[in-house]
Coordinates of C-alpha atoms and ligand atoms in Angstrom, one line a residue:
Chain A
X1 CA -114.9 -1.5 -118.6
X2 CA -113.7 -2.2 -122.1
X3 CA -111.9 0.4 -123.9
X4 CA -111.1 -1.8 -127.1
X5 CA -107.6 -2.1 -126.1
X6 CA -105.8 -5.4 -127.2
X7 CA -105.1 -6.9 -123.9
X8 CA -101.7 -7.5 -122.5
X9 CA -101.4 -11.1 -121.5
X10 CA -99.4 -10.4 -118.2
X11 CA -101.9 -8.1 -117.2
X12 CA -105.0 -9.8 -117.9
X13 CA -103.8 -13.0 -116.4
X14 CA -102.8 -11.1 -113.2
X15 CA -105.9 -9.0 -112.8
X16 CA -108.3 -11.8 -112.9
X17 CA -107.1 -12.9 -109.7
X18 CA -107.9 -11.0 -106.4
X19 CA -104.8 -11.1 -104.3
X20 CA -103.8 -9.5 -101.0
X21 CA -100.1 -9.0 -101.6
X22 CA -99.5 -7.4 -105.0
X23 CA -97.2 -8.6 -107.4
X24 CA -95.1 -5.4 -106.9
X25 CA -94.0 -6.6 -103.4
X26 CA -93.7 -10.1 -104.2
X27 CA -91.4 -10.0 -107.6
X28 CA -87.6 -10.0 -107.1
X29 CA -86.8 -6.4 -106.7
X30 CA -83.3 -5.6 -105.2
X31 CA -84.5 -1.8 -105.2
X32 CA -87.1 -2.8 -102.6
X33 CA -85.2 -4.8 -100.7
X34 CA -82.5 -2.4 -100.3
X35 CA -84.9 0.3 -99.5
X36 CA -86.5 -1.8 -96.7
X37 CA -83.3 -2.9 -95.5
X38 CA -81.7 0.4 -95.2
X39 CA -84.9 1.7 -93.4
X40 CA -84.8 -1.1 -91.1
X41 CA -81.1 -0.4 -90.3
X42 CA -81.8 3.4 -89.9
X43 CA -84.8 2.5 -87.5
X44 CA -83.0 0.0 -85.5
X45 CA -79.9 2.5 -85.1
X46 CA -82.3 5.2 -83.9
X47 CA -84.3 3.0 -81.3
X48 CA -80.8 1.5 -79.7
X49 CA -78.7 4.9 -80.2
X50 CA -81.5 7.3 -78.9
X51 CA -80.7 11.1 -78.7
X52 CA -84.0 12.3 -77.9
X53 CA -82.6 15.6 -77.0
X54 CA -79.2 17.2 -76.1
X55 CA -78.9 20.5 -74.2
X56 CA -82.7 21.1 -74.7
X57 CA -82.4 20.6 -78.4
X58 CA -84.9 18.3 -79.3
X59 CA -84.1 15.8 -82.1
X60 CA -86.9 15.9 -84.7
X61 CA -87.3 12.3 -85.1
X62 CA -88.2 11.9 -81.4
X63 CA -90.6 14.9 -81.2
X64 CA -92.6 14.5 -79.1
X65 CA -91.5 10.7 -78.9
X66 CA -90.2 8.3 -81.5
X67 CA -93.3 6.1 -81.1
X68 CA -95.2 8.7 -83.4
X69 CA -92.7 8.1 -86.2
X70 CA -94.7 5.5 -87.9
X71 CA -97.5 8.2 -88.2
X72 CA -95.3 10.7 -89.8
X73 CA -93.6 7.7 -91.6
X74 CA -97.0 6.7 -93.1
X75 CA -97.7 10.5 -93.9
X76 CA -94.8 10.4 -96.3
X77 CA -95.4 7.1 -97.7
X78 CA -98.9 7.9 -98.7
X79 CA -97.8 11.5 -99.7
X80 CA -98.4 12.1 -103.7
X81 CA -94.9 13.4 -104.1
X82 CA -93.1 10.4 -102.6
X83 CA -95.5 7.9 -104.2
X84 CA -94.3 9.2 -107.5
X85 CA -90.7 8.6 -106.4
X86 CA -91.2 5.2 -105.3
X87 CA -93.3 4.1 -107.9
X88 CA -90.8 5.3 -110.4
X89 CA -87.6 4.4 -108.5
X90 CA -88.5 1.5 -106.5
X91 CA -90.9 -0.4 -108.3
X92 CA -90.1 1.1 -111.6
X93 CA -93.3 1.6 -113.4
X94 CA -91.9 3.4 -115.3
X95 CA -88.5 4.4 -114.1
X96 CA -88.4 7.0 -117.1
X97 CA -91.0 8.6 -119.5
X98 CA -88.8 8.2 -122.4
X99 CA -90.3 5.2 -124.3
X100 CA -87.1 3.0 -125.1
X101 CA -85.8 2.9 -121.6
X102 CA -88.6 1.0 -119.7
X103 CA -89.0 -2.1 -121.5
X104 CA -89.2 -4.2 -118.4
X105 CA -92.0 -2.4 -116.8
X106 CA -94.5 -4.0 -119.7
X107 CA -93.3 -7.5 -118.6
X108 CA -94.3 -7.1 -115.1
X109 CA -97.8 -7.2 -113.5
X110 CA -98.9 -4.0 -112.4
X111 CA -101.7 -2.9 -109.7
X112 CA -100.9 0.9 -109.4
X113 CA -102.9 2.1 -106.7
X114 CA -105.6 -0.3 -107.0
X115 CA -105.7 -3.5 -104.9
X116 CA -103.2 -3.2 -101.9
X117 CA -102.1 0.2 -102.7
X118 CA -105.6 1.6 -102.2
X119 CA -104.2 2.4 -98.5
X120 CA -102.5 5.5 -100.1
X121 CA -105.9 6.8 -100.2
X122 CA -105.9 7.3 -96.3
X123 CA -103.3 10.1 -96.9
X124 CA -105.8 12.4 -95.3
X125 CA -105.8 10.7 -92.0
X126 CA -102.1 10.8 -91.8
X127 CA -102.4 14.6 -92.5
X128 CA -104.8 15.2 -89.7
X129 CA -102.5 13.3 -87.5
X130 CA -99.3 15.1 -88.6
X131 CA -101.0 18.4 -87.9
X132 CA -101.8 17.6 -84.5
X133 CA -98.1 16.8 -83.9
X134 CA -96.8 20.0 -85.4
X135 CA -97.3 22.2 -82.3
X136 CA -94.7 19.9 -80.4
X137 CA -92.1 21.3 -83.0
X138 CA -93.1 24.7 -82.2
X139 CA -92.6 24.1 -78.8
X140 CA -89.0 22.6 -79.4
X141 CA -88.2 26.0 -80.6
X142 CA -89.1 27.7 -77.9
X143 CA -87.4 25.0 -75.5
X144 CA -84.1 25.1 -77.4
X145 CA -84.0 29.0 -77.0
X146 CA -85.3 29.0 -73.5
X147 CA -83.1 26.4 -71.9
X148 CA -79.9 28.0 -73.4
X149 CA -81.1 31.6 -72.8
X150 CA -79.8 32.3 -76.1
X151 CA -80.5 31.8 -79.9
X152 CA -77.8 29.5 -81.0
X153 CA -77.2 28.0 -84.5
X154 CA -78.7 24.7 -83.2
X155 CA -81.8 26.6 -82.4
X156 CA -81.9 28.0 -86.0
X157 CA -81.6 25.0 -87.3
X158 CA -84.4 23.4 -85.3
X159 CA -86.7 26.5 -86.2
X160 CA -85.9 26.3 -90.2
X161 CA -86.6 22.7 -89.9
X162 CA -90.0 23.4 -88.2
X163 CA -90.7 26.0 -90.8
X164 CA -90.0 23.6 -93.8
X165 CA -92.1 20.7 -91.8
X166 CA -95.0 23.4 -91.9
X167 CA -94.7 24.4 -95.6
X168 CA -94.5 20.7 -96.7
X169 CA -97.6 20.0 -94.8
X170 CA -99.4 23.2 -96.1
X171 CA -98.3 22.3 -99.5
X172 CA -100.0 18.8 -99.4
X173 CA -102.4 17.7 -102.0
X174 CA -105.2 16.2 -99.5
X175 CA -105.2 19.6 -97.9
X176 CA -105.3 21.5 -100.9
X177 CA -108.5 19.4 -101.8
X178 CA -109.9 20.0 -98.3
X179 CA -109.5 23.8 -98.6
X180 CA -110.5 24.5 -102.1
X181 CA -110.0 21.4 -104.3
X182 CA -113.6 20.0 -103.4
X183 CA -115.3 23.4 -104.3
X184 CA -116.7 23.6 -107.6
X185 CA -118.3 26.9 -107.3
X186 CA -116.6 29.4 -105.4
X187 CA -119.0 32.0 -106.5
X188 CA -122.0 30.2 -104.7
X189 CA -120.1 30.1 -101.6
X190 CA -119.9 32.2 -98.4
X191 CA -116.6 34.4 -98.9
X192 CA -116.0 32.6 -102.2
X193 CA -113.5 35.3 -103.4
X194 CA -111.6 34.9 -100.3
X195 CA -111.7 31.2 -100.6
X196 CA -110.5 31.2 -104.0
X197 CA -107.6 33.4 -103.3
X198 CA -106.7 31.2 -100.5
X199 CA -107.1 28.2 -102.7
X200 CA -104.3 30.0 -105.3
X201 CA -102.1 30.6 -102.4
X202 CA -102.0 27.2 -101.7
X203 CA -101.7 25.8 -105.4
X204 CA -98.7 28.0 -105.2
X205 CA -97.0 26.0 -102.7
X206 CA -98.7 23.0 -103.9
X207 CA -96.9 23.0 -107.2
X208 CA -93.5 22.9 -105.4
X209 CA -94.7 19.9 -103.2
X210 CA -92.3 17.5 -104.5
X211 CA -89.0 19.6 -103.7
X212 CA -90.7 20.6 -100.2
X213 CA -91.1 17.1 -99.5
X214 CA -87.4 16.2 -100.3
X215 CA -86.0 19.4 -98.7
X216 CA -87.9 18.8 -95.5
X217 CA -86.7 15.3 -95.4
X218 CA -83.2 16.0 -95.9
X219 CA -83.6 18.9 -93.3
X220 CA -84.8 16.3 -90.7
X221 CA -81.7 14.1 -91.1
X222 CA -79.4 17.0 -91.1
X223 CA -80.7 18.1 -87.8
X224 CA -80.6 14.6 -86.5
X225 CA -77.0 14.2 -87.7
X226 CA -75.9 17.6 -86.1
X227 CA -77.5 17.1 -83.0
X228 CA -75.6 13.6 -82.5
X229 CA -72.6 15.1 -83.5
X230 CA -73.3 17.9 -80.6
X231 CA -74.0 14.9 -78.5
X232 CA -70.6 13.3 -79.3
X233 CA -69.0 16.5 -78.4
X234 CA -68.1 18.1 -81.4
X235 CA -67.8 21.8 -80.8
X236 CA -70.1 22.9 -83.9
X237 CA -72.7 25.0 -81.8
X238 CA -72.2 28.7 -81.5
X239 CA -74.2 31.4 -80.1
X240 CA -75.8 34.0 -82.4
X241 CA -77.7 36.1 -80.1
X242 CA -77.7 36.1 -76.3
X243 CA -81.0 36.9 -74.5
Chain B
X1 CA -75.7 17.0 -139.6
X2 CA -73.5 16.5 -142.6
X3 CA -72.0 18.7 -145.3
X4 CA -72.8 17.5 -148.7
X5 CA -71.8 19.4 -152.0
X6 CA -72.1 22.5 -150.2
X7 CA -75.9 22.0 -149.0
X8 CA -76.5 21.1 -145.3
X9 CA -78.8 18.0 -144.9
X10 CA -80.0 15.9 -142.0
X11 CA -80.6 12.7 -141.6
X12 CA -84.0 11.4 -140.5
X13 CA -85.2 8.0 -139.7
X14 CA -89.0 7.2 -140.2
X15 CA -90.7 4.2 -139.2
X16 CA -92.4 2.8 -142.1
X17 CA -95.0 -0.1 -142.0
X18 CA -95.1 -2.9 -144.5
X19 CA -98.0 -4.8 -145.9
X20 CA -97.6 -7.8 -143.5
X21 CA -98.2 -5.5 -140.3
X22 CA -94.5 -5.4 -139.6
X23 CA -92.2 -2.3 -140.2
X24 CA -89.0 -0.8 -139.5
X25 CA -87.0 2.6 -139.7
X26 CA -85.8 3.9 -142.8
X27 CA -83.3 6.5 -143.4
X28 CA -83.7 9.7 -145.5
X29 CA -81.8 12.8 -146.1
X30 CA -83.4 16.1 -146.0
X31 CA -82.0 19.4 -146.7
X32 CA -82.0 21.9 -143.4
X33 CA -83.5 25.1 -143.9
X34 CA -83.5 27.9 -141.0
X35 CA -86.2 27.2 -138.4
X36 CA -87.4 24.1 -139.6
X37 CA -89.5 21.6 -137.6
X38 CA -89.5 17.9 -137.7
X39 CA -92.9 17.9 -139.3
X40 CA -91.3 20.1 -142.2
X41 CA -88.7 17.3 -142.5
X42 CA -91.2 14.6 -142.7
X43 CA -93.1 16.3 -145.3
X44 CA -90.0 17.0 -147.3
X45 CA -89.7 13.2 -147.5
X46 CA -93.3 12.8 -148.3
X47 CA -93.2 15.3 -151.1
X48 CA -89.7 14.7 -152.6
X49 CA -88.5 11.3 -151.8
X50 CA -91.4 8.7 -151.0
X51 CA -95.0 9.8 -152.1
X52 CA -96.3 6.8 -150.2
X53 CA -95.3 7.9 -146.8
X54 CA -98.5 8.2 -144.6
X55 CA -98.8 11.1 -142.3
X56 CA -101.2 13.1 -140.6
X57 CA -101.1 16.8 -139.8
X58 CA -103.5 19.8 -140.4
X59 CA -102.6 23.4 -138.7
X60 CA -98.5 23.1 -138.5
X61 CA -99.2 25.5 -135.3
X62 CA -99.6 23.2 -132.5
X63 CA -103.2 23.6 -132.4
X64 CA -105.0 20.7 -133.9
X65 CA -103.1 18.0 -132.2
X66 CA -102.8 15.5 -135.3
X67 CA -99.0 15.4 -135.9
X68 CA -98.3 13.6 -132.5
X69 CA -95.4 11.2 -132.8
X70 CA -92.6 10.0 -131.0
X71 CA -89.5 11.9 -131.7
X72 CA -86.3 10.1 -130.2
X73 CA -88.4 8.3 -127.9
X74 CA -90.4 11.2 -126.5
X75 CA -93.9 11.8 -127.5
X76 CA -93.9 15.2 -129.3
X77 CA -95.9 17.3 -131.6
X78 CA -93.8 17.2 -135.0
X79 CA -94.6 20.8 -135.7
X80 CA -93.6 22.1 -132.4
X81 CA -90.3 20.4 -132.3
X82 CA -87.5 22.2 -133.9
X83 CA -84.7 20.3 -135.7
X84 CA -82.1 22.7 -134.0
X85 CA -83.2 21.5 -130.6
X86 CA -82.2 17.8 -131.5
X87 CA -78.7 16.8 -131.0
X88 CA -77.8 13.7 -133.3
X89 CA -79.8 11.6 -135.1
X90 CA -83.7 12.1 -135.6
X91 CA -86.0 9.2 -135.4
X92 CA -89.6 9.5 -135.8
X93 CA -92.2 6.8 -134.9
X94 CA -95.9 6.5 -134.6
X95 CA -97.4 6.9 -131.2
X96 CA -97.2 3.2 -130.3
X97 CA -99.7 2.8 -127.5
X98 CA -102.2 2.8 -130.3
X99 CA -103.0 0.6 -133.2
X100 CA -101.2 1.5 -136.4
X101 CA -102.8 3.0 -139.3
X102 CA -99.9 3.2 -141.6
X103 CA -96.3 4.5 -141.3
X104 CA -96.6 7.5 -138.7
X105 CA -100.4 7.5 -138.5
X106 CA -101.8 5.9 -135.2
X107 CA -105.5 4.9 -134.8
X108 CA -106.7 7.1 -132.0
X109 CA -110.3 6.1 -132.2
X110 CA -110.3 4.3 -128.7
X111 CA -110.3 7.7 -127.2
X112 CA -113.5 8.8 -128.8
X113 CA -115.2 5.7 -127.4
X114 CA -113.9 6.5 -124.0
X115 CA -115.0 10.0 -124.3
X116 CA -118.7 9.2 -125.0
X117 CA -118.6 6.9 -121.6
X118 CA -117.8 10.0 -119.6
X119 CA -120.9 11.2 -117.8
X120 CA -122.1 14.0 -119.8
X121 CA -122.4 17.7 -118.6
X122 CA -125.6 18.0 -116.6
X123 CA -126.4 21.7 -115.5
X124 CA -128.4 22.4 -112.8
X125 CA -131.7 24.6 -113.2
X126 CA -130.9 28.3 -113.5
X127 CA -131.9 31.4 -115.1
X128 CA -130.7 31.8 -118.2
X129 CA -128.3 33.6 -119.2
X130 CA -126.2 31.9 -116.8
X131 CA -124.1 34.2 -114.6
X132 CA -120.6 32.6 -113.7
X133 CA -118.1 34.4 -111.8
X134 CA -114.6 34.9 -113.0
X135 CA -113.3 32.9 -110.1
X136 CA -115.2 29.9 -111.3
X137 CA -114.1 30.3 -114.8
X138 CA -110.3 30.0 -114.2
X139 CA -110.0 26.4 -113.0
X140 CA -111.6 24.6 -115.9
X141 CA -110.0 26.8 -118.6
X142 CA -106.8 25.2 -117.9
X143 CA -108.3 22.1 -118.9
X144 CA -109.9 23.4 -122.0
X145 CA -106.9 24.2 -123.6
X146 CA -106.3 20.5 -124.4
X147 CA -106.0 19.9 -128.2
X148 CA -106.5 16.2 -127.9
X149 CA -103.1 15.3 -129.1
X150 CA -103.2 12.2 -127.1
X151 CA -99.5 12.4 -126.3
X152 CA -100.5 12.0 -122.7
X153 CA -102.3 8.6 -123.5
X154 CA -99.4 7.5 -125.3
X155 CA -96.7 8.1 -122.7
X156 CA -99.0 6.8 -119.9
X157 CA -97.3 3.5 -118.9
X158 CA -100.8 2.2 -117.6
X159 CA -102.1 2.2 -121.2
X160 CA -99.2 1.6 -123.2
X161 CA -97.3 -0.9 -121.2
X162 CA -99.8 -2.7 -119.2
X163 CA -103.3 -2.0 -121.4
X164 CA -105.1 -1.7 -118.1
X165 CA -108.7 -0.7 -118.0
X166 CA -107.9 3.1 -117.2
X167 CA -109.5 6.0 -119.3
X168 CA -106.3 7.5 -119.3
X169 CA -104.9 11.1 -118.4
X170 CA -106.9 13.0 -121.4
X171 CA -110.1 11.9 -120.1
X172 CA -109.7 12.6 -116.4
X173 CA -108.7 16.3 -117.6
X174 CA -112.0 15.7 -119.7
X175 CA -114.0 14.8 -116.6
X176 CA -112.5 17.4 -114.3
X177 CA -113.2 20.1 -116.5
X178 CA -116.9 19.0 -116.2
X179 CA -116.8 18.3 -112.6
X180 CA -115.3 21.6 -111.6
X181 CA -117.8 23.4 -113.9
X182 CA -120.0 25.7 -111.3
X183 CA -123.0 24.7 -113.2
X184 CA -122.6 21.2 -113.4
X185 CA -124.3 18.5 -110.8
X186 CA -122.8 15.0 -111.6
X187 CA -119.7 13.8 -109.7
X188 CA -117.5 12.0 -112.2
X189 CA -115.0 10.7 -109.5
X190 CA -117.5 7.7 -109.0
X191 CA -117.3 6.9 -112.8
X192 CA -113.3 7.3 -112.7
X193 CA -113.0 5.3 -109.8
X194 CA -115.1 2.4 -110.6
X195 CA -115.4 2.0 -114.4
X196 CA -112.7 4.5 -115.2
X197 CA -109.8 2.6 -113.3
X198 CA -108.2 6.0 -112.2
X199 CA -106.6 3.7 -109.2
X200 CA -104.4 2.4 -111.8
X201 CA -102.7 6.0 -112.2
X202 CA -99.7 5.8 -110.0
X203 CA -99.2 9.6 -110.1
X204 CA -95.8 9.3 -111.8
X205 CA -96.6 12.6 -114.1
X206 CA -95.2 11.5 -117.3
X207 CA -98.6 12.9 -119.0
X208 CA -97.6 16.1 -117.3
X209 CA -94.4 16.1 -118.8
X210 CA -95.3 15.6 -122.4
X211 CA -98.5 17.8 -122.7
X212 CA -97.9 20.4 -125.4
X213 CA -100.3 22.8 -123.7
X214 CA -98.5 22.5 -120.1
X215 CA -101.7 21.5 -118.7
X216 CA -100.7 20.1 -114.9
X217 CA -102.7 17.1 -115.7
X218 CA -101.7 14.9 -112.8
X219 CA -101.5 18.0 -110.3
X220 CA -104.7 19.7 -111.3
X221 CA -106.9 17.0 -112.8
X222 CA -106.1 13.7 -111.8
X223 CA -104.8 14.1 -108.2
X224 CA -108.0 16.1 -107.5
X225 CA -110.3 13.5 -108.8
X226 CA -108.5 10.9 -106.9
X227 CA -109.1 12.9 -103.8
X228 CA -112.9 13.4 -104.8
X229 CA -113.0 9.7 -105.1
X230 CA -111.4 9.2 -101.6
X231 CA -114.2 11.3 -100.4
X232 CA -116.8 8.9 -101.6
X233 CA -114.9 5.4 -101.3
X234 CA -112.0 5.7 -98.8
X235 CA -112.8 8.2 -96.1
X236 CA -115.5 6.7 -93.6
X237 CA -116.0 10.1 -91.8
X238 CA -117.5 11.3 -95.1
X239 CA -119.7 8.4 -95.9
X240 CA -122.6 9.3 -94.0
X241 CA -122.7 12.7 -95.3
X242 CA -122.5 11.3 -98.6
X243 CA -125.6 9.2 -98.1
X244 CA -127.5 12.3 -96.8
X245 CA -126.7 14.2 -99.7
Ligands
SF4_301 S1 -99.4 10.4 -113.7 FE1 -101.0 8.8 -114.1 S2 -101.9 9.0 -115.9 FE2 -100.3 10.4 -116.0 S3 -98.7 9.3 -117.0 FE3 -98.4 8.8 -114.8 S4 -99.7 6.9 -114.5 FE4 -100.4 7.8 -116.4
SF4_302 S1 -104.1 16.8 -121.9 FE1 -102.2 17.7 -123.1 S2 -101.3 15.9 -123.9 FE2 -103.2 15.2 -123.3 S3 -104.4 15.1 -125.0 FE3 -104.7 17.3 -124.1 S4 -103.1 18.6 -125.0 FE4 -102.6 16.5 -125.5
FES303 S1 -100.0 20.1 -137.0 FE1 -101.7 20.7 -135.9 S2 -100.6 20.4 -134.0 FE2 -99.3 19.8 -135.3

């Protein structure tokens, strides 16, 4: 549609072509390459040095198996919080909101979430899959406690991690849409008042979605490193409560 | 700020256009007053230094949205930005995502054009007066706080840097306020996804950062409309239901 805007040459030349791999992925972008290489190295290390579990403590990256990592990974890749982050800091569209600090963005063609990046709209499916995986995390808390007959610091970390993942999932925009976002008239619906209260409750968490996404990711890494340290024999676990 | 003959003054540089369509910054010295906002300084220049300076303002109370400009590279309302919150030099430019009229005045008329293309409010048949519950008022109330300053349109990189065919954040807010109206029957996510180019928005939230009314533009309007569009266009499980509707 025409909105009476004077066209940007780069953009109009580009959008006239239908491309499968968008410009964002083809242009020279050290940030993107560095990111791909780092993720590649991390995955490679996780596969060749697996610490699936140690003393009954299951590493969250391997819960229930590392094979589901792509699903969890794609859930985060299509998550609105991380979308903001990589569109800003990897693709630099725009790297900052302040006007003078993003000149280079205008000189590069842009597809945003049209074209290739439309796959981000599949976020809801990765959400459903992640919800199905969630019970395994709760089972791992049980296992961590039952295996050792005690609540240990490691078990506590695993429990905190599970709660953080749960809250992160709960604050998801796609879930918010499903539970109340798509409703236009709560008053016309059965139990509308309660549904609206629930929607407001979830919206409260949703407002902190970006922070939750990062806290939960960092916790994953932390627990993983912690369990690896235990596996290497570092004496950093201690009992909090004997059962 | 400098001390000159006992009078405190600030240096403000204002973008001035010339006849040839070009322009540049010009520096002015303005005496400081307690609680002064950028609009006061700009008006002082217009009244006392150069009466040809073109500016637009009405309410000086952050209600009309006409004094939108770029202050030190951030889109802001001139009447809501206090001088004492700015460290160092003050630089004022027009909103440059739009064509220029003169000096600080931008031509925001494309927004009225876009606004007319949004499918209009279409209420269902119901007994008059309508009875709407409080729980259904709250959600769209946020969107109706919009004062149409178009700061969000100005900061949005899709419009500003790429000139892509995207209606822009303000108009998604408008569409969402109609879509979420309990009496309305149209789903504007179809318009937004097809003609409206909502796919160009990459949820980077600059619009939400600059909105003087604190509207959660991206979280509450854009993402919700993207999810509605996903229902219609990207969710195979829902396609059959849509057809039956
Ligand atoms: S969130 Fe979307 S609409 Fe808002 S500034 Fe960013 S790209 Fe533009
Ligand atoms: S949504 Fe906010 S920034 Fe955008 S026009 Fe309305 S008040 Fe201004
Ligand atoms: S003069 Fe009305 S918003 Fe600034």
